[in-house]
Coordinates of N, CA, C and O in Angstrom, one line a residue:
M1 N -23.4 18.2 28.9 CA -23.0 16.8 29.0 C -22.2 16.6 30.2 O -21.2 17.2 30.5
T2 N -22.6 15.6 31.0 CA -21.9 15.3 32.2 C -20.9 14.2 32.0 O -20.9 13.5 31.0
L3 N -20.1 14.0 33.1 CA -19.1 13.0 33.0 C -19.7 11.6 33.1 O -19.1 10.7 32.5
T4 N -20.8 11.5 33.7 CA -21.5 10.1 33.8 C -21.9 9.6 32.4 O -22.1 8.4 32.2
S5 N -22.1 10.5 31.4 CA -22.6 10.1 30.1 C -21.4 9.4 29.4 O -21.7 8.7 28.4
Y6 N -20.2 9.6 29.8 CA -19.1 8.9 29.2 C -18.8 7.6 29.9 O -17.8 6.9 29.5
L7 N -19.5 7.2 30.9 CA -19.2 6.0 31.7 C -19.4 4.7 30.8 O -18.5 3.9 30.8
P8 N -20.4 4.6 29.9 CA -20.5 3.4 29.1 C -19.2 3.3 28.1 O -18.8 2.2 27.9
I9 N -18.7 4.4 27.6 CA -17.5 4.4 26.8 C -16.3 3.9 27.6 O -15.5 3.1 27.1
A10 N -16.2 4.4 28.8 CA -15.1 4.0 29.6 C -15.1 2.5 30.0 O -14.1 1.8 30.0
I11 N -16.3 2.1 30.3 CA -16.5 0.6 30.6 C -16.1 -0.2 29.4 O -15.4 -1.2 29.5
M12 N -16.6 0.2 28.2 CA -16.3 -0.6 27.0 C -14.8 -0.6 26.7 O -14.2 -1.6 26.3
F13 N -14.1 0.6 26.9 CA -12.7 0.6 26.7 C -11.9 -0.3 27.7 O -11.0 -1.0 27.3
V14 N -12.4 -0.3 28.9 CA -11.7 -1.2 29.9 C -11.9 -2.7 29.5 O -11.0 -3.5 29.6
L15 N -13.2 -3.0 29.1 CA -13.4 -4.4 28.6 C -12.6 -4.8 27.4 O -12.1 -5.9 27.3
V16 N -12.5 -3.9 26.5 CA -11.7 -4.2 25.3 C -10.2 -4.4 25.6 O -9.6 -5.4 25.2
V17 N -9.6 -3.5 26.4 CA -8.2 -3.6 26.8 C -8.0 -4.9 27.6 O -7.1 -5.7 27.4
G18 N -9.0 -5.2 28.5 CA -8.9 -6.4 29.4 C -8.9 -7.6 28.5 O -8.2 -8.6 28.7
F19 N -9.9 -7.7 27.5 CA -10.0 -8.8 26.7 C -8.7 -9.0 25.9 O -8.2 -10.2 25.7
A20 N -8.1 -8.0 25.4 CA -6.9 -8.1 24.6 C -5.8 -8.6 25.4 O -5.0 -9.5 25.0
V21 N -5.6 -8.1 26.6 CA -4.5 -8.5 27.5 C -4.7 -10.0 27.9 O -3.8 -10.8 27.9
V22 N -5.9 -10.3 28.3 CA -6.2 -11.7 28.7 C -6.0 -12.7 27.6 O -5.4 -13.8 27.7
S23 N -6.4 -12.3 26.4 CA -6.2 -13.2 25.2 C -4.7 -13.4 24.9 O -4.3 -14.6 24.6
I24 N -3.9 -12.4 25.0 CA -2.5 -12.5 24.7 C -1.8 -13.4 25.8 O -1.0 -14.2 25.5
M25 N -2.2 -13.1 27.0 CA -1.6 -13.9 28.1 C -2.0 -15.4 28.1 O -1.1 -16.3 28.3
L26 N -3.3 -15.7 27.8 CA -3.7 -17.1 27.6 C -3.0 -17.7 26.5 O -2.6 -18.9 26.6
G27 N -2.8 -17.0 25.4 CA -2.1 -17.6 24.2 C -0.6 -17.9 24.6 O -0.1 -19.0 24.2
R28 N 0.0 -17.1 25.4 CA 1.4 -17.4 25.8 C 1.5 -18.6 26.8 O 2.4 -19.4 26.7
L29 N 0.5 -18.6 27.7 CA 0.5 -19.7 28.7 C 0.1 -21.0 28.1 O 0.7 -22.1 28.5
L30 N -0.8 -21.1 27.2 CA -1.4 -22.4 26.7 C -0.7 -22.9 25.4 O -0.9 -24.0 25.1
S31 N 0.0 -22.1 24.8 CA 0.6 -22.5 23.5 C 1.7 -23.5 23.7 O 2.6 -23.3 24.6
P32 N 1.9 -24.5 22.9 CA 3.0 -25.4 23.0 C 4.3 -24.7 22.5 O 4.2 -23.9 21.5
R33 N 5.4 -25.1 23.1 CA 6.7 -24.6 22.7 C 7.6 -25.7 22.3 O 8.3 -26.2 23.2
N34 N 7.6 -26.1 21.1 CA 8.5 -27.2 20.7 C 9.0 -26.8 19.3 O 8.7 -27.4 18.3
P35 N 9.9 -25.8 19.2 CA 10.5 -25.4 17.9 C 11.4 -26.5 17.3 O 12.2 -27.0 18.0
T36 N 11.2 -26.7 16.1 CA 12.1 -27.6 15.3 C 12.8 -26.8 14.3 O 12.4 -25.7 14.0
P37 N 13.9 -27.4 13.7 CA 14.6 -26.6 12.6 C 13.6 -26.3 11.5 O 13.8 -25.2 10.9
E38 N 12.7 -27.2 11.2 CA 11.8 -26.9 10.1 C 10.9 -25.7 10.4 O 10.5 -24.9 9.6
K39 N 10.4 -25.6 11.7 CA 9.5 -24.5 12.1 C 10.3 -23.2 12.1 O 9.7 -22.1 12.0
L40 N 11.6 -23.2 12.3 CA 12.3 -22.0 12.4 C 12.8 -21.5 11.0 O 13.3 -20.4 11.0
E41 N 12.7 -22.3 10.0 CA 13.1 -21.8 8.7 C 12.0 -20.9 8.1 O 10.8 -21.0 8.3
P42 N 12.5 -19.9 7.2 CA 11.5 -19.1 6.6 C 10.7 -19.9 5.6 O 11.2 -20.8 5.0
Y43 N 9.5 -19.5 5.5 CA 8.5 -20.2 4.6 C 7.8 -19.2 3.7 O 7.2 -18.2 4.2
E44 N 7.9 -19.4 2.4 CA 7.2 -18.5 1.5 C 6.6 -19.3 0.3 O 7.3 -19.9 -0.5
C45 N 5.3 -19.3 0.3 CA 4.6 -20.0 -0.8 C 5.0 -21.4 -1.0 O 5.0 -21.9 -2.2
G46 N 5.4 -22.1 0.0 CA 5.7 -23.5 -0.1 C 7.1 -23.8 -0.7 O 7.5 -24.9 -0.8
I47 N 7.8 -22.8 -1.0 CA 9.2 -22.9 -1.5 C 10.2 -22.4 -0.5 O 10.1 -21.3 -0.1
V48 N 11.1 -23.2 -0.1 CA 12.1 -22.8 0.8 C 13.2 -22.0 0.0 O 13.7 -22.5 -1.0
P49 N 13.4 -20.7 0.4 CA 14.4 -19.9 -0.3 C 15.8 -20.5 -0.1 O 16.2 -20.7 1.0
L50 N 16.5 -20.6 -1.2 CA 17.9 -21.2 -1.1 C 18.9 -20.0 -1.1 O 20.0 -20.3 -0.7
Q51 N 18.5 -18.8 -1.5 CA 19.5 -17.7 -1.5 C 18.7 -16.4 -1.4 O 17.4 -16.4 -1.6
E52 N 19.4 -15.4 -1.1 CA 18.7 -14.0 -1.0 C 18.3 -13.6 -2.4 O 18.9 -14.0 -3.4
P53 N 17.2 -12.8 -2.5 CA 16.8 -12.4 -3.9 C 17.9 -11.5 -4.5 O 18.6 -10.8 -3.9
V54 N 18.0 -11.6 -5.8 CA 19.0 -10.9 -6.6 C 18.7 -9.4 -6.6 O 19.6 -8.6 -6.5
Q55 N 17.5 -9.1 -6.8 CA 17.1 -7.7 -6.8 C 16.1 -7.3 -5.8 O 15.4 -8.2 -5.2
R56 N 16.1 -6.0 -5.4 CA 15.1 -5.6 -4.4 C 13.7 -5.5 -5.0 O 13.6 -5.5 -6.3
F57 N 12.7 -5.3 -4.2 CA 11.4 -5.1 -4.6 C 11.3 -3.8 -5.4 O 11.9 -2.8 -4.9
P58 N 10.7 -3.7 -6.6 CA 10.7 -2.4 -7.3 C 9.8 -1.4 -6.6 O 8.8 -1.7 -5.9
V59 N 10.3 -0.2 -6.6 CA 9.6 1.0 -6.0 C 8.3 1.2 -6.6 O 7.3 1.6 -5.9
K60 N 8.1 0.8 -7.9 CA 6.8 1.0 -8.6 C 5.7 0.2 -7.9 O 4.6 0.6 -7.9
F61 N 6.1 -0.9 -7.3 CA 5.1 -1.7 -6.6 C 4.5 -0.9 -5.4 O 3.3 -0.8 -5.2
Y62 N 5.4 -0.2 -4.7 CA 4.9 0.6 -3.5 C 4.1 1.8 -4.0 O 3.2 2.2 -3.4
L63 N 4.5 2.4 -5.1 CA 3.9 3.5 -5.7 C 2.5 3.2 -6.1 O 1.5 3.9 -5.8
V64 N 2.3 2.0 -6.8 CA 1.0 1.6 -7.2 C 0.1 1.3 -5.9 O -1.1 1.6 -5.9
A65 N 0.7 0.7 -4.9 CA 0.0 0.4 -3.7 C -0.5 1.7 -3.0 O -1.6 1.8 -2.6
M66 N 0.3 2.7 -3.0 CA -0.1 4.0 -2.4 C -1.2 4.6 -3.3 O -2.1 5.2 -2.7
L67 N -1.1 4.5 -4.6 CA -2.1 5.1 -5.4 C -3.4 4.3 -5.2 O -4.5 4.9 -5.2
F68 N -3.4 3.0 -5.0 CA -4.5 2.2 -4.7 C -5.2 2.7 -3.4 O -6.4 2.9 -3.4
V69 N -4.4 2.9 -2.4 CA -5.0 3.4 -1.1 C -5.6 4.8 -1.3 O -6.7 5.0 -0.8
L70 N -5.0 5.6 -2.0 CA -5.5 7.0 -2.3 C -6.8 6.9 -3.0 O -7.8 7.6 -2.5
F71 N -7.0 6.1 -4.0 CA -8.2 6.0 -4.7 C -9.3 5.2 -3.9 O -10.5 5.4 -4.1
D72 N -8.8 4.3 -3.1 CA -9.7 3.6 -2.2 C -10.4 4.6 -1.2 O -11.6 4.5 -0.9
I73 N -9.6 5.5 -0.7 CA -10.1 6.5 0.3 C -11.0 7.4 -0.4 O -12.0 7.8 0.2
E74 N -10.8 7.7 -1.7 CA -11.7 8.5 -2.5 C -13.1 7.9 -2.5 O -14.1 8.5 -2.4
I75 N -13.1 6.6 -2.7 CA -14.4 5.9 -2.8 C -15.1 5.9 -1.5 O -16.3 6.1 -1.4
V76 N -14.4 5.9 -0.4 CA -15.0 6.0 1.0 C -15.7 7.4 1.1 O -16.8 7.5 1.6
F77 N -14.9 8.4 0.7 CA -15.5 9.8 0.8 C -16.7 9.9 -0.1 O -17.7 10.6 0.2
L78 N -16.6 9.4 -1.3 CA -17.8 9.5 -2.3 C -19.0 8.7 -1.7 O -20.1 9.2 -1.9
F79 N -18.8 7.6 -1.0 CA -19.9 6.9 -0.5 C -20.5 7.7 0.6 O -21.8 7.8 0.7
A80 N -19.7 8.3 1.5 CA -20.3 9.2 2.6 C -21.0 10.4 2.0 O -22.1 10.8 2.5
W81 N -20.5 10.9 0.9 CA -21.2 12.0 0.2 C -22.5 11.6 -0.4 O -23.5 12.3 -0.3
A82 N -22.5 10.4 -1.0 CA -23.7 9.9 -1.6 C -24.8 9.6 -0.6 O -26.0 9.8 -0.9
V83 N -24.5 9.2 0.6 CA -25.4 9.0 1.7 C -26.1 10.3 2.1 O -27.3 10.3 2.3
R84 N -25.4 11.4 2.1 CA -25.9 12.7 2.6 C -26.1 13.7 1.5 O -26.0 14.9 1.7
I85 N -26.3 13.3 0.3 CA -26.4 14.1 -0.9 C -27.5 15.2 -0.8 O -27.3 16.3 -1.2
E86 N -28.7 14.8 -0.2 CA -29.7 15.8 -0.1 C -29.4 16.9 0.8 O -29.7 18.1 0.6
S87 N -28.8 16.6 2.0 CA -28.5 17.7 2.9 C -27.3 18.6 2.5 O -27.2 19.7 3.0
L88 N -26.4 18.0 1.7 CA -25.2 18.8 1.3 C -25.5 19.8 0.2 O -24.9 20.8 0.1
G89 N -26.4 19.5 -0.7 CA -26.8 20.3 -1.8 C -25.7 20.6 -2.7 O -24.8 19.8 -3.0
W90 N -25.8 21.8 -3.4 CA -24.8 22.2 -4.4 C -23.4 22.4 -3.8 O -22.4 22.1 -4.5
Y91 N -23.3 22.8 -2.6 CA -22.0 23.0 -2.0 C -21.3 21.6 -1.9 O -20.1 21.5 -2.2
G92 N -22.0 20.6 -1.4 CA -21.4 19.3 -1.3 C -21.0 18.7 -2.7 O -20.0 18.1 -2.9
G93 N -21.9 19.0 -3.7 CA -21.5 18.6 -5.1 C -20.3 19.3 -5.6 O -19.4 18.6 -6.2
A94 N -20.2 20.6 -5.3 CA -19.0 21.3 -5.8 C -17.7 20.8 -5.0 O -16.7 20.6 -5.7
A95 N -17.8 20.5 -3.7 CA -16.7 20.1 -3.0 C -16.2 18.7 -3.5 O -15.0 18.5 -3.7
V96 N -17.2 17.8 -3.7 CA -16.8 16.5 -4.3 C -16.3 16.6 -5.7 O -15.3 15.9 -6.1
G97 N -16.8 17.5 -6.5 CA -16.3 17.7 -7.8 C -14.8 18.2 -7.8 O -14.0 17.7 -8.6
V98 N -14.5 19.2 -6.9 CA -13.1 19.6 -6.8 C -12.2 18.5 -6.3 O -11.1 18.3 -6.8
F99 N -12.7 17.7 -5.3 CA -11.9 16.6 -4.8 C -11.7 15.6 -5.9 O -10.5 15.1 -6.0
T100 N -12.7 15.2 -6.7 CA -12.5 14.3 -7.7 C -11.6 14.8 -8.8 O -10.7 14.0 -9.3
L101 N -11.7 16.1 -9.2 CA -10.8 16.6 -10.2 C -9.4 16.6 -9.7 O -8.5 16.3 -10.5
L102 N -9.1 16.9 -8.5 CA -7.7 16.8 -8.0 C -7.2 15.3 -8.0 O -6.0 15.1 -8.3
L103 N -8.0 14.4 -7.7 CA -7.6 13.0 -7.7 C -7.4 12.5 -9.2 O -6.5 11.8 -9.4
V104 N -8.2 13.0 -10.1 CA -8.0 12.6 -11.5 C -6.8 13.2 -12.0 O -6.0 12.6 -12.8
E105 N -6.5 14.5 -11.6 CA -5.2 15.1 -12.0 C -4.0 14.3 -11.4 O -3.0 14.2 -12.1
T106 N -4.2 13.8 -10.2 CA -3.1 13.0 -9.7 C -2.9 11.7 -10.5 O -1.7 11.3 -10.7
L107 N -4.0 11.1 -10.9 CA -3.9 9.9 -11.7 C -3.2 10.2 -13.0 O -2.3 9.4 -13.5
V108 N -3.6 11.3 -13.7 CA -3.0 11.7 -15.0 C -1.5 12.0 -14.8 O -0.7 11.5 -15.6
Y109 N -1.2 12.7 -13.7 CA 0.3 13.0 -13.5 C 1.1 11.7 -13.3 O 2.1 11.5 -13.8
A110 N 0.5 10.8 -12.4 CA 1.2 9.5 -12.2 C 1.3 8.7 -13.5 O 2.3 8.0 -13.7
W111 N 0.3 8.7 -14.3 CA 0.3 8.0 -15.6 C 1.3 8.6 -16.5 O 2.1 7.8 -17.1
K112 N 1.4 9.9 -16.6 CA 2.4 10.5 -17.5 C 3.8 10.3 -17.0 O 4.7 10.2 -17.8
R113 N 4.0 10.2 -15.7 CA 5.4 10.0 -15.2 C 5.8 8.5 -15.3 O 6.9 8.2 -15.0
G114 N 4.8 7.6 -15.7 CA 5.2 6.2 -15.9 C 5.0 5.4 -14.7 O 5.6 4.3 -14.6
A115 N 4.3 5.9 -13.7 CA 4.2 5.2 -12.4 C 3.3 3.9 -12.6 O 3.5 2.9 -11.9
L116 N 2.5 3.9 -13.6 CA 1.6 2.7 -13.9 C 2.2 1.8 -15.0 O 1.5 0.9 -15.3
D117 N 3.3 2.1 -15.5 CA 3.9 1.3 -16.5 C 4.8 0.2 -15.9 O 5.8 0.4 -15.3
W118 N 4.3 -1.0 -16.1 CA 5.0 -2.2 -15.5 C 6.0 -2.8 -16.5 O 6.6 -3.8 -16.2
N119 N 6.1 -2.3 -17.7 CA 7.0 -2.8 -18.7 C 8.4 -2.2 -18.4 O 8.8 -1.2 -19.0
I120 N 9.1 -2.8 -17.5 CA 10.3 -2.2 -17.0 C 11.4 -2.0 -18.0 O 12.0 -0.9 -18.1
P121 N 11.6 -2.9 -19.0 CA 12.6 -2.6 -20.0 C 12.4 -1.4 -20.8 O 13.3 -0.8 -21.4
A122 N 11.1 -1.0 -21.0 CA 10.8 0.2 -21.8 C 11.1 1.5 -21.0 O 11.2 2.5 -21.6
G123 N 11.3 1.4 -19.7 CA 11.6 2.6 -19.0 C 12.9 3.2 -19.3 O 13.9 2.4 -19.6
G124 N 13.1 4.5 -19.2 CA 14.4 5.1 -19.5 C 15.5 4.7 -18.6 O 16.6 4.6 -19.0
R125 N 15.1 4.4 -17.3 CA 16.2 4.1 -16.4 C 16.8 2.7 -16.6 O 17.9 2.4 -16.3
Y126 N 16.0 1.8 -17.3 CA 16.5 0.5 -17.5 C 16.9 0.2 -18.9 O 17.1 -0.9 -19.3
R127 N 17.1 1.2 -19.7 CA 17.5 1.0 -21.1 C 18.9 0.4 -21.1 O 19.8 0.8 -20.3
R128 N 19.1 -0.5 -22.0 CA 20.4 -1.2 -22.1 C 21.4 -0.2 -22.8 O 21.1 0.3 -23.8
V129 N 22.6 -0.1 -22.2 CA 23.6 0.8 -22.9 C 24.3 -0.1 -23.9 O 24.9 -1.1 -23.6
V130 N 24.3 0.4 -25.1 CA 25.0 -0.3 -26.2 C 26.3 0.4 -26.5 O 26.3 1.6 -26.6
A131 N 27.4 -0.4 -26.6 CA 28.7 0.2 -26.8 C 28.7 0.8 -28.3 O 28.1 0.2 -29.2
P132 N 29.3 2.0 -28.4 CA 29.3 2.6 -29.8 C 30.1 1.7 -30.7 O 31.1 1.0 -30.3
T133 N 29.7 1.6 -32.0 CA 30.5 0.8 -32.9 C 31.8 1.5 -33.2 O 31.9 2.7 -33.3
R134 N 32.8 0.7 -33.5 CA 34.1 1.3 -33.8 C 34.2 1.6 -35.3 O 33.7 0.8 -36.1
T135 N 34.8 2.7 -35.5 CA 35.0 3.1 -36.9 C 36.2 2.3 -37.5 O 37.0 1.7 -36.8
E136 N 36.4 2.4 -38.9 CA 37.4 1.7 -39.5 C 38.8 2.2 -39.1 O 39.8 1.5 -39.0
S137 N 38.9 3.6 -38.9 CA 40.2 4.1 -38.5 C 40.6 3.7 -37.1 O 41.8 3.5 -36.8
E138 N 39.7 3.4 -36.2 CA 40.0 2.9 -34.9 C 40.4 1.5 -35.0 O 41.3 1.0 -34.2
E139 N 39.8 0.7 -35.8 CA 40.2 -0.7 -36.0 C 41.6 -0.9 -36.6 O 42.3 -1.8 -36.3
A140 N 42.0 0.0 -37.5 CA 43.3 -0.1 -38.1 C 44.4 0.2 -37.1 O 45.5 -0.3 -37.3
A141 N 44.1 1.0 -36.1 CA 45.1 1.4 -35.2 C 45.5 0.4 -34.2 O 45.4 -0.7 -34.0

């Protein structure tokens, strides 16, 4: 393979970078700049926030998002395997089987640890601490 066979890729790369740079520069040059106080305020779902949120975003949200990405990538690998199933044979089937078993084990582990439980009050970390009841001898004192 010679260096000239990479010429179309180099030309395409230069065109892509040039298009991106020109698009950004034209956007900066042609866009109107008239900021108003309303435009500078944060906007979320049509409701203007009056105060900072009381609590932070729960970590479980990010954990579920990462699990979603993990299993989404599994589907991409399974699709690629399904396209080449004849050429991969038993070895490909065994590799996908081990891969799927590891991901199912990950799902079971996350499930047992409560990563998929959105009932926050039922979690051990959020249990309400109840003061112990006072005995009659303590009340008399």
